[in-house]
Coordinates of C-alpha atoms in Angstrom, one line a residue:
Chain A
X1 CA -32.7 -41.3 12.5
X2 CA -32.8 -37.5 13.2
X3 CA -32.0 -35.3 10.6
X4 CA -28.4 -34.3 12.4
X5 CA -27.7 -37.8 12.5
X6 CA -28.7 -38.3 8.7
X7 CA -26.7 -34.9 7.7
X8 CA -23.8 -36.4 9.9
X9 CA -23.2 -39.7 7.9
X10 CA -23.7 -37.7 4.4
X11 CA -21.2 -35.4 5.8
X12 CA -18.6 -38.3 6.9
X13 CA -18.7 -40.3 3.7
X14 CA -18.5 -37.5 1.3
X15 CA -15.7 -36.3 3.4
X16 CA -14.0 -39.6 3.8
X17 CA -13.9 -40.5 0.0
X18 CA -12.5 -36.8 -1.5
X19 CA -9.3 -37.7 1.5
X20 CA -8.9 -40.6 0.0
X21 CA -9.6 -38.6 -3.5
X22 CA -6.7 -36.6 -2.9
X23 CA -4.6 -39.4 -2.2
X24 CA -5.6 -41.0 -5.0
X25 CA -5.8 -38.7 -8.2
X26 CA -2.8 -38.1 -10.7
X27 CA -3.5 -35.3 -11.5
X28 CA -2.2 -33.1 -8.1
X29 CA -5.1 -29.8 -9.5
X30 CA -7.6 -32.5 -8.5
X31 CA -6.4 -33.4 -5.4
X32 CA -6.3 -29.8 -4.6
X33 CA -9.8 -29.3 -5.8
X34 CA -11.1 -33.2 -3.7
X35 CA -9.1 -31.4 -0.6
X36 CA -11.2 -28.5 -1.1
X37 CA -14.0 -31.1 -0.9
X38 CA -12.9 -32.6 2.3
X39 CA -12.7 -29.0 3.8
X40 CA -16.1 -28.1 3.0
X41 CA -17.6 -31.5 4.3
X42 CA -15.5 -30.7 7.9
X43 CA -16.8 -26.9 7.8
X44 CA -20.1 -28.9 7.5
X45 CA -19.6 -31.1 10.8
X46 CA -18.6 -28.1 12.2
X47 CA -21.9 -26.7 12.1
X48 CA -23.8 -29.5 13.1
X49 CA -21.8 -29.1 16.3
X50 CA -22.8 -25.4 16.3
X51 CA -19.7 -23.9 16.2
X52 CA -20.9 -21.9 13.2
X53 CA -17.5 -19.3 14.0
X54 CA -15.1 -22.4 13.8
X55 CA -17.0 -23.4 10.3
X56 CA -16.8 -20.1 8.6
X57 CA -13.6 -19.5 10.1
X58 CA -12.0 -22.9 8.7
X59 CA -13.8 -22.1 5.0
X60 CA -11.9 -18.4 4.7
X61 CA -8.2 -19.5 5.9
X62 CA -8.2 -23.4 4.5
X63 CA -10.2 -23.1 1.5
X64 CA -10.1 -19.2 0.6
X65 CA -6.2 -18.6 1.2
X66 CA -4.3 -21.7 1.5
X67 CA -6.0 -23.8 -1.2
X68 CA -6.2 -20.8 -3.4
X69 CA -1.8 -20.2 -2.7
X70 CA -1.8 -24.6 -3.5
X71 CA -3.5 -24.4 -7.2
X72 CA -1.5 -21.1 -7.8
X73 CA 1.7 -23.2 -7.1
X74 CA 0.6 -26.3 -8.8
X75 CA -0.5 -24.5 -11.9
X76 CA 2.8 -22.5 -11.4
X77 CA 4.7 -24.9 -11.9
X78 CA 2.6 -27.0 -14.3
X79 CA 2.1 -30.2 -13.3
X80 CA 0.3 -32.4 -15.0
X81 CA 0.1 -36.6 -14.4
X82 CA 2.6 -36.9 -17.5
X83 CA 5.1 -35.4 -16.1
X84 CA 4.6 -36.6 -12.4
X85 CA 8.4 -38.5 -12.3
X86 CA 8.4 -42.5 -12.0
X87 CA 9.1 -43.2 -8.6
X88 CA 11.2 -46.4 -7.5
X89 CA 10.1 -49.3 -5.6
X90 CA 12.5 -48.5 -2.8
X91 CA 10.9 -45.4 -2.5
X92 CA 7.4 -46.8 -2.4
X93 CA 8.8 -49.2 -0.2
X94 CA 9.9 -46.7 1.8
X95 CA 6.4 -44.4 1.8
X96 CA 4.7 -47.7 2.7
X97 CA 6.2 -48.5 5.7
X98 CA 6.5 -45.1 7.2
X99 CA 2.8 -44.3 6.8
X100 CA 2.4 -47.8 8.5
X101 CA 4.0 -47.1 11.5
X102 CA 2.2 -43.1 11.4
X103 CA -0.7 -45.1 11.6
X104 CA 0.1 -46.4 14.4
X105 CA 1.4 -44.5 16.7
X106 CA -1.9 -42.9 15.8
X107 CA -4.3 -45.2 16.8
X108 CA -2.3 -45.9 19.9
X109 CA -2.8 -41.9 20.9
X110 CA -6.5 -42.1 19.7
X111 CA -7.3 -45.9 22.2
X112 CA -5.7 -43.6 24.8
X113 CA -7.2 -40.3 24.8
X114 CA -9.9 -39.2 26.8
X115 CA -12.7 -38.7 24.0
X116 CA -15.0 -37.3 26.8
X117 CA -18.6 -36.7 25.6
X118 CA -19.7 -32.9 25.3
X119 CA -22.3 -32.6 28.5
X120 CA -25.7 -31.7 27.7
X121 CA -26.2 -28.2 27.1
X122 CA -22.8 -27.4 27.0
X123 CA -23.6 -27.0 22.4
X124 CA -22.8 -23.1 22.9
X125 CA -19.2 -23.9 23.0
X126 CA -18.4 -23.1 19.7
X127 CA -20.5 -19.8 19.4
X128 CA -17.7 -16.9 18.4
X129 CA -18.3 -14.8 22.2
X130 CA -17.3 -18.2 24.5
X131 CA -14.3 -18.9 21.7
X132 CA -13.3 -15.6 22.6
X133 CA -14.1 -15.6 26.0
X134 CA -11.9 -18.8 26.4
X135 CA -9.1 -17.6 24.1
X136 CA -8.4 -15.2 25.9
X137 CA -8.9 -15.5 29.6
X138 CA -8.0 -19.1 29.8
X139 CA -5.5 -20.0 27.2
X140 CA -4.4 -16.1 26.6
X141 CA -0.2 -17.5 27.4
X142 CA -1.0 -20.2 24.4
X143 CA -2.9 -18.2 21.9
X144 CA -0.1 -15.0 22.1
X145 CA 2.6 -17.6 22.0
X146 CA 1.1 -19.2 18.8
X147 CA 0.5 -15.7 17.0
X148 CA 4.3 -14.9 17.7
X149 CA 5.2 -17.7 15.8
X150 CA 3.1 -16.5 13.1
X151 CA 5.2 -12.9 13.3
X152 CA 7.8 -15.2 13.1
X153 CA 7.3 -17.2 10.4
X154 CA 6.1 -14.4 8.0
X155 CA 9.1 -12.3 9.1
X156 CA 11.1 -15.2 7.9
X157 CA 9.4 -15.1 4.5
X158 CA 10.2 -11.6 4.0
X159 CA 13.9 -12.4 4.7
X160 CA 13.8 -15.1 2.2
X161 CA 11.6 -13.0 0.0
X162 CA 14.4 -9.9 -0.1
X163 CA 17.3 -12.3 -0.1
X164 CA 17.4 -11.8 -3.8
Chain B
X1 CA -30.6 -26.2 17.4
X2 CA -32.5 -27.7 14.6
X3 CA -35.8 -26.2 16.1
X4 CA -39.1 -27.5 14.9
X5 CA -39.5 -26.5 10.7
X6 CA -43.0 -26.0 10.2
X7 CA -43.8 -26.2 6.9
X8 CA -45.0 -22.9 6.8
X9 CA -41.1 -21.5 7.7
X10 CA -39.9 -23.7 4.8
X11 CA -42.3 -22.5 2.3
X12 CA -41.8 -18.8 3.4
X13 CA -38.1 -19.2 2.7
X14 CA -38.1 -20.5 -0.4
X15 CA -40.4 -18.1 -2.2
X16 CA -38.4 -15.7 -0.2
X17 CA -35.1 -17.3 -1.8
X18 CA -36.6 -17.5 -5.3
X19 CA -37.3 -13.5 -5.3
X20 CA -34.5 -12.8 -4.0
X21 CA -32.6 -14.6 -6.7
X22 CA -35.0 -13.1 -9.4
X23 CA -34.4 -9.7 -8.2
X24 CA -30.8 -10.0 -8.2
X25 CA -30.9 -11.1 -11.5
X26 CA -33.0 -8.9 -12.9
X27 CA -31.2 -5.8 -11.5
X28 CA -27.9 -7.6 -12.4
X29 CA -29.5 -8.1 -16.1
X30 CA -30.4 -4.0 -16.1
X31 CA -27.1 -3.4 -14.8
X32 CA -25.8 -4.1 -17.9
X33 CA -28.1 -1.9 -19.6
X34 CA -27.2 0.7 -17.1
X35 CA -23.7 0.4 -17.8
X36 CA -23.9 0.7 -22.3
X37 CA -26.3 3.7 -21.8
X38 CA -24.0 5.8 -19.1
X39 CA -20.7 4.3 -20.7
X40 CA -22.5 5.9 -23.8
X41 CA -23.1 9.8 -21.9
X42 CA -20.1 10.0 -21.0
X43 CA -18.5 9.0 -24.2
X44 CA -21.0 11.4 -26.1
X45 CA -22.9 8.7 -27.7
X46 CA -26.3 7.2 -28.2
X47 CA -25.9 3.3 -26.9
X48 CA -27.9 1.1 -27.0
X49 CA -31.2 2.5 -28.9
X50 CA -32.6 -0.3 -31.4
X51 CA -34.2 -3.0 -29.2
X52 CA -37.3 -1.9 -27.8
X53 CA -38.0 2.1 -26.7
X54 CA -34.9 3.7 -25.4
X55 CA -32.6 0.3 -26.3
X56 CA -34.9 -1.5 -23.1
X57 CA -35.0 -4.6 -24.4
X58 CA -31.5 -4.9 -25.9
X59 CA -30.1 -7.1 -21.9
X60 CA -33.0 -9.8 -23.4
X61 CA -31.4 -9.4 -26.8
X62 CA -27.7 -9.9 -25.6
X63 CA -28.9 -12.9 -23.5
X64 CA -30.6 -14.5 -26.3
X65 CA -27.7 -14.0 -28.5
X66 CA -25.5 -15.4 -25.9
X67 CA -27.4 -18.9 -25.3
X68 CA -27.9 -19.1 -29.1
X69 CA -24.0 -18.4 -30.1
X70 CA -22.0 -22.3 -30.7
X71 CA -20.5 -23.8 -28.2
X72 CA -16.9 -24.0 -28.1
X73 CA -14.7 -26.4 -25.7
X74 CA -10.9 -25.9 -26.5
X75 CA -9.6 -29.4 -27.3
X76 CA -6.8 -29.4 -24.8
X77 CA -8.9 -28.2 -22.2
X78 CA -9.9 -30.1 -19.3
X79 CA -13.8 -30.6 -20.1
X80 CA -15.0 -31.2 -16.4
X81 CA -13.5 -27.8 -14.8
X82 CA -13.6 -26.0 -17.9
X83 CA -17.5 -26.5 -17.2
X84 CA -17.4 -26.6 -13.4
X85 CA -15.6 -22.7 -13.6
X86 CA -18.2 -20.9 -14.5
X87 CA -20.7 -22.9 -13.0
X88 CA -18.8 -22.0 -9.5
X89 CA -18.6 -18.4 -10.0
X90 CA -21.9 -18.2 -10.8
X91 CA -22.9 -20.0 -7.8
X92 CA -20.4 -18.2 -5.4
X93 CA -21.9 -15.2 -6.5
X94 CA -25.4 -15.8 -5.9
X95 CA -24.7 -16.9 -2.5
X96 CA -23.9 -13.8 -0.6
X97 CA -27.6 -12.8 -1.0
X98 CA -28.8 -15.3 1.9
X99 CA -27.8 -13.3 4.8
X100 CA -28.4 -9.9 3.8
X101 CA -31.4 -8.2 5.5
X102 CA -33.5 -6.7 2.9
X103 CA -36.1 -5.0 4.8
X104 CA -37.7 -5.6 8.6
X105 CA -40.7 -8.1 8.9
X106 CA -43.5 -8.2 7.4
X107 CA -46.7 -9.2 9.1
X108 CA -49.1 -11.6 7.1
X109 CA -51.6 -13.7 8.0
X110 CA -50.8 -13.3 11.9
X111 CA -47.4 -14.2 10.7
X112 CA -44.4 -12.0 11.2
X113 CA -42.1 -12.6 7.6
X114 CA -38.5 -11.7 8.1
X115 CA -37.3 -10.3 5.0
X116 CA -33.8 -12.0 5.4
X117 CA -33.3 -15.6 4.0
X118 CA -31.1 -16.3 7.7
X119 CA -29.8 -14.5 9.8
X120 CA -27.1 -16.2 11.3
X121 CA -24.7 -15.4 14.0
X122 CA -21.9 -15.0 11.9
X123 CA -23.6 -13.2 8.9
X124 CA -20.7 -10.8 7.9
X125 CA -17.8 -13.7 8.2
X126 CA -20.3 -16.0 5.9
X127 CA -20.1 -13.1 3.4
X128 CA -16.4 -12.8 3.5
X129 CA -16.1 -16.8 3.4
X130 CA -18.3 -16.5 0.1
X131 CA -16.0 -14.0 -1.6
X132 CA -13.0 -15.9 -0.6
X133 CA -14.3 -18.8 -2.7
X134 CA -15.4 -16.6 -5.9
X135 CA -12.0 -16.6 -6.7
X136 CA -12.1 -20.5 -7.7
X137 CA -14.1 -19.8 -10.4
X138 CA -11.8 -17.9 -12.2
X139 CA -8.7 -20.2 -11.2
X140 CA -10.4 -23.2 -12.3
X141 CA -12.3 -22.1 -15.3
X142 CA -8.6 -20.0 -16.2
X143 CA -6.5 -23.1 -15.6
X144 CA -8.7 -25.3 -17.4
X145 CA -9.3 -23.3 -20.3
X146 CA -5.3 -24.6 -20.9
X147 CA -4.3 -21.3 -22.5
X148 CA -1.4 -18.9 -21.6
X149 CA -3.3 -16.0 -21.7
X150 CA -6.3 -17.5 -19.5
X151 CA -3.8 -18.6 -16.8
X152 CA -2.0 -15.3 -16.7
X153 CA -5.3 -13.7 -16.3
X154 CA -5.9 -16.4 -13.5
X155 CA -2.8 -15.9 -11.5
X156 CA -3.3 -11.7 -11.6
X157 CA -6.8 -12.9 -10.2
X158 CA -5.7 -15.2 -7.6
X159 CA -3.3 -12.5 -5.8
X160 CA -5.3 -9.3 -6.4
X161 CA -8.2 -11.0 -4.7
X162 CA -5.9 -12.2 -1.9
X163 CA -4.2 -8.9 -1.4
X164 CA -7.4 -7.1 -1.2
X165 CA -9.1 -9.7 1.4
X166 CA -6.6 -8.5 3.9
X167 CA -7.1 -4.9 3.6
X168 CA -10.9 -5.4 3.2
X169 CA -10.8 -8.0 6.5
X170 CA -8.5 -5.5 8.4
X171 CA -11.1 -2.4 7.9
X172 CA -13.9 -5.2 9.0
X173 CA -12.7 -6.1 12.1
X174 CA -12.7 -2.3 13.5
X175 CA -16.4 -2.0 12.4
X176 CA -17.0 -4.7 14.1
X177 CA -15.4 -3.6 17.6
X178 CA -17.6 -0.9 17.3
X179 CA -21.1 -3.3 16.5
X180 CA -20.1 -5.7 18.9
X181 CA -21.8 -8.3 17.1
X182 CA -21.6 -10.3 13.6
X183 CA -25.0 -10.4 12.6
X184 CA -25.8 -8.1 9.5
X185 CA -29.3 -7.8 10.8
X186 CA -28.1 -6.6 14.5
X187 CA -25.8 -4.2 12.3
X188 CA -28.7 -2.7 10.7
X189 CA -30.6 -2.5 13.6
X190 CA -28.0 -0.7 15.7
X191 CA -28.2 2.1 13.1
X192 CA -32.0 2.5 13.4
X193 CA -31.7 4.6 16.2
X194 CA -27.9 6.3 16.1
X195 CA -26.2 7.4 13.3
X196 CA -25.1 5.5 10.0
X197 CA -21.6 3.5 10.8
X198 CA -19.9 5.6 8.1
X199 CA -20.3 8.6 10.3
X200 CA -18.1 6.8 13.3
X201 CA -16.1 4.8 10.1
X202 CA -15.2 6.6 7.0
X203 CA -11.5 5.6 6.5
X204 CA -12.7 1.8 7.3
X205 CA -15.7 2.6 4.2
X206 CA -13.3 3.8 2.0
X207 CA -10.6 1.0 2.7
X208 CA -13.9 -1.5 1.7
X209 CA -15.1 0.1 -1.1
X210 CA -11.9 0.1 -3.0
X211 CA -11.5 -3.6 -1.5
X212 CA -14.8 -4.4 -3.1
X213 CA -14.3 -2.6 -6.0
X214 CA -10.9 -4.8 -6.4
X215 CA -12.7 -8.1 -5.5
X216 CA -15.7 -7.6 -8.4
X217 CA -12.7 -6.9 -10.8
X218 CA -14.0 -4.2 -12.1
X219 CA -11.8 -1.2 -13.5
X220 CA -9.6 0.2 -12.6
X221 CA -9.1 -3.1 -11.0
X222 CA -9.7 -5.4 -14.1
X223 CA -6.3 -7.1 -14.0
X224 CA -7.5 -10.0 -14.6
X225 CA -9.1 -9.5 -18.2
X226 CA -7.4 -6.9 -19.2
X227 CA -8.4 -6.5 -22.4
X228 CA -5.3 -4.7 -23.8
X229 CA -2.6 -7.3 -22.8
X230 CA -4.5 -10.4 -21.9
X231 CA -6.9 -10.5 -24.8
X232 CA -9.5 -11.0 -22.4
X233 CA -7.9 -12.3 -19.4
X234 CA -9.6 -15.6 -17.8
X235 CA -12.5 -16.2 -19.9
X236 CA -10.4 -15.9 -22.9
X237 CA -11.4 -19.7 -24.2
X238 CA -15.2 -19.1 -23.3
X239 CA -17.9 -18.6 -25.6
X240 CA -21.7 -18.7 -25.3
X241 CA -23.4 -18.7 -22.6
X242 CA -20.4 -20.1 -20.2
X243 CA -18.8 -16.4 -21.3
X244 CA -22.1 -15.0 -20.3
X245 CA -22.2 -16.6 -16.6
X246 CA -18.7 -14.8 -16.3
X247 CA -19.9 -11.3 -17.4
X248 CA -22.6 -12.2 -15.6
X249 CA -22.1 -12.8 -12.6
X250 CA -19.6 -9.9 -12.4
X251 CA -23.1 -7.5 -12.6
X252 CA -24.5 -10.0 -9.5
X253 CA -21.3 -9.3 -7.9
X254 CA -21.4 -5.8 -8.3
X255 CA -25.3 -5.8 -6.2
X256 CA -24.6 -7.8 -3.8
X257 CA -21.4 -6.0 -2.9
X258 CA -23.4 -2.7 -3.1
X259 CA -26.1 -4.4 -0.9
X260 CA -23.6 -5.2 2.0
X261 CA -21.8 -1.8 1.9
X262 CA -25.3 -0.1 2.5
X263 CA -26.0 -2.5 5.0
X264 CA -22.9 -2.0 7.1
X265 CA -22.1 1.5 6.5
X266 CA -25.7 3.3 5.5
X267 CA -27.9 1.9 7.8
X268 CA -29.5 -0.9 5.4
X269 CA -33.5 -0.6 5.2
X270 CA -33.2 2.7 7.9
X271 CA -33.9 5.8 6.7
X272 CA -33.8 8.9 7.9
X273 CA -37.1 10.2 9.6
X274 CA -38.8 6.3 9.9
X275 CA -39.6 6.9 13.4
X276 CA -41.9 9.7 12.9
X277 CA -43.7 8.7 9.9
X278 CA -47.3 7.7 11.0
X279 CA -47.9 4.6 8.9
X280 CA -48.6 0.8 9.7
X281 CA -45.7 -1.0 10.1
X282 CA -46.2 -3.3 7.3
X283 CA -46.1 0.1 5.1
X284 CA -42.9 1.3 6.8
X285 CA -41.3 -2.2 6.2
X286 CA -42.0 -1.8 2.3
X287 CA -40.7 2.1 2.7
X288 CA -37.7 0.6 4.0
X289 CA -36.8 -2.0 1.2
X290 CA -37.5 1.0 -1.0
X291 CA -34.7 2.9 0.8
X292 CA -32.5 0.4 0.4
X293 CA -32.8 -0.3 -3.2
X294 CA -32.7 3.2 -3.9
X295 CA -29.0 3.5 -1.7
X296 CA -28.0 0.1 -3.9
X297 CA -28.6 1.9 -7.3
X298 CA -26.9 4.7 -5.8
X299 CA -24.2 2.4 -5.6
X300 CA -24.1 0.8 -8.3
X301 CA -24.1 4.0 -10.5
X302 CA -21.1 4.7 -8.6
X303 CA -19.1 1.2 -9.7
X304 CA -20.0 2.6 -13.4
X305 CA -19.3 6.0 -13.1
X306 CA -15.8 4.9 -11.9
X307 CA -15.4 2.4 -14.3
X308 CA -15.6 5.1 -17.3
X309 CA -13.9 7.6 -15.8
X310 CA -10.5 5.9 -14.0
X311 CA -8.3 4.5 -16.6
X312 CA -6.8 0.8 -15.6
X313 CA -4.1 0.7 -12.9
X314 CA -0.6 -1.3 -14.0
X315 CA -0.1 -4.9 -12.2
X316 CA 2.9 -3.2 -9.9
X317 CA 0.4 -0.2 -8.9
X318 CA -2.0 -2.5 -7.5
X319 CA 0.0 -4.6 -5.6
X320 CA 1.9 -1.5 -4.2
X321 CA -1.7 -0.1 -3.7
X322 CA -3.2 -2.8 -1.8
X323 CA 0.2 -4.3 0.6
X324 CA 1.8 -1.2 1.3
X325 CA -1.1 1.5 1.6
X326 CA -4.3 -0.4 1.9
X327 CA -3.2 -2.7 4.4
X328 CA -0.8 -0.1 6.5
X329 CA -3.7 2.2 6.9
X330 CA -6.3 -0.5 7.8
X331 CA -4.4 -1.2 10.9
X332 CA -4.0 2.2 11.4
X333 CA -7.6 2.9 11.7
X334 CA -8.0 -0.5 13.6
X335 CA -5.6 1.5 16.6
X336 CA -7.5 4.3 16.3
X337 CA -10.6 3.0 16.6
X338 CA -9.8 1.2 19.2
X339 CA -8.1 4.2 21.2
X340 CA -11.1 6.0 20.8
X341 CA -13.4 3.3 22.2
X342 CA -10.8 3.1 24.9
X343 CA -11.1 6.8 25.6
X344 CA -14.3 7.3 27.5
X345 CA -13.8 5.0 30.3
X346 CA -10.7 6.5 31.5

């Protein structure tokens, strides 16, 4: 095995088990810290696929802002696994069987999809100048549309934020 | 992209990585000393003056007595990430060093040494991803630590180093339209032969120093220990050497922070009159790394002479400081700057 492929499976696993990590620990700081985890480990495929911008790019909004704003809610508000609250069965129940059927609706979209192979020496794709070049010559409708939103949604904020 | 790695390249960068990380610590460790003996001018005092000639022992004497002081874990803290805090920032702060360019190449043995660890194509972003995590160290280590005190010093912390990211990213992005590029050592380059980027950039430097001034928590930013309300903020539960990787790294912080701020804004290893000094290049390469650790010191005299002289700022003053001036006048300068890049071609 080549030392991508080697770096590739390390990657995966470590990445697979902290998901199911954060699924699984009672204590919700931990699962913030595992998600961090899971972040890192998909910055890390990133790179392998040379799309170094991407990587760097993912670590500074998921892990330095929107993790950090997670633990400063969760310690906030102080939860702790003592006081998560006893949840029903119904509820469970419930949780189950919707997760089942998000599952598959997801694997039906995956069998579908058109996982084309990336063509041989097409690796520069994720290098930051063709990201930009393709934001925004070819998608420049999408990518404005999508940072309006944003406006949007932190305009919104505000108005929540002054309501009081 | 994984090229062939002679064994040569790997041995190369790993002495290369281990003086790096010596130097920074040893400048970080003198740092400290720095900081008693001008805290002491100022004030109209001796400092320190017992350990060795001058006090010039006394950082070895405060490390000693930090590993040698007991070990204390709080009984309701949470062991693991009241160990993994510390540890983190530590690490987080060490990091930054690897894409720095700390003098030209070097040419030994018919082998031309690059005196950067990597230069990678996205060298200033890696740097700001870096700082973005040091902030985990104090969250975790604060949270853990399962103290009010700690976890008020955390949450100041958490949102001053937020705040500040913007600004400090905003005043980034229009250096970069003028580089072009995100590679620290194509920065550096471009200002061999023009001017230094603080010259075409001084709102943007000053918008990044008092970022980076905010992100090493140093006064008058020290919200987040602040010793007069907070007892000592964040590290409040720590003792021993744990404390010590907190103090610390602050002093590593302070370096590397002063190490990028020469490199984007002062024209890193250049100096001025390189290209008509007669002297093999090997020479002029060691001239440079000279220049650049004499702009560093520079530097990090500055951090300490601010530190004694500008008294703390209050929580609301920081926050109005950094959302509703900082910010505003980063994107002002981002306009301009672009304006005036605009300008010639019409």
């Amino acid at each position: 095995m080549s030392l991508p492929v080697i770096l590739f499976w390390i990657l995966a696993v470590i990445s697979i088990l902290s998901a199911i990590g954060v699924v699984m620990a009672k204590n919700p700081v931990h699962s913030v810290l595992l998600l961090i985890v899971t972040f890192f480990t998909i910055a890390g495929l990133y790179i392998l696929l040379n799309a170094q911008f991407l990587a760097v790019v993912h670590i500074i909004v998921y892990a330095g802002a929107i993790m950090v704003l997670f633990l400063f809610v969760i310690m906030l508000m102080n939860l702790n696994a003592s006081g998560e609250p006893q949840k029903n069965n119904l509820v469970k129940f419930a949780g189950v069987i919707s997760g089942g059927i998000l599952l598959i609706v997801l694997v039906a979209v995956l069998k579908q999809a058109n996982t084309g192979m990336l063509a041989e020496g097409s690796d520069h794709i994720g290098l930051i100048q063709n990201l930009g070049q393709a934001l925004f010559k070819d998608f420049v409708l999408p990518f404005e549309v999508s940072s309006i939103l944003f406006l949007s949604a932190m305009i919104g904020a505000i108005v929540i934020g002054k309501r009081e | 992209m994984f090229l062939e790695i002679s064994a040569f390249l790997v041995i190369e960068k790993l002495i290369l990585v281990a003086a790096i990380l010596g130097i920074s610590l040893f400048i970080a460790m003198y740092s400290t000393y720095a900081e008693r003996k001008l805290a002491a001018f100022i004030q109209d005092r001796r400092g320190p003056n017992r350990a060795g000639i001058f006090g010039i022992l006394q950082p070895l004497a405060d490390g000693g007595k930090l590993f040698f002081k007991e070990e204390i874990i709080p009984e309701y803290a949470n062991k693991f990430l009241f160990i993994l805090g510390p540890a983190l920032f530590m690490i987080t702060a060490c990091m930054t060093s690897a894409v720095v360019p700390w003098g030209s190449t070097l040419h030994i043995a018919g082998r031309d040494i690059s005196l950067q660890v990597a230069d990678v194509n996205i060298g200033i972003l890696y740097v700001f991803g870096v700082v973005s995590l040091g902030v985990y160290g104090i969250m975790i280590g604060g949270w853990a630590s399962n103290n009010k005190y700690s976890l008020l010093g955390t949450i100041r912390a958490a949102s001053q180093i937020i705040s500040y990211e913007l600004a400090m990213g905003l005043s980034l992005i229009a250096l970069l339209m003028i580089t072009g590029s995100l590679s620290l050592k194509d920065i550096v380059e471009q200002q061999s032969h023009g001017v230094w980027y603080i010259v075409y950039q001084p709102i943007g430097f000053l918008i990044f120093l008092v970022c980076a001034f905010a992100e090493c928590n140093r006064t008058p930013f020290d919200l987040a220990e602040c010793d007069s309300e907070l007892v000592m903020g964040f590290h409040t539960e720590y003792s021993s050497m744990k404390l010590g990787f907190y103090l610390f790294a602050e002093y590593i912080n302070m370096f590397i922070s002063s190490a990028v701020m020469v490199t984007l804004y002062f024209g890193g290893y250049n100096f001025p009159g390189m290209h008509s000094l007669h002297v093999s290049p090997n020479m002029l390469t060691i001239l440079g790394v000279i220049a650049f650790f004499i702009k560093i010191f520079i530097f990090l005299f500055f951090f300490i002479w601010v530190r004694w002289t500008v008294p703390r700022f209050r929580y609301d003053q920081l926050m109005k400081l950094g959302w509703k001036m900082l910010i505003p006048l980063a994107i002002l300068n981002l306009l301009i700057t672009g304006a005036l890049m605009l300008y010639p071609h019409h």
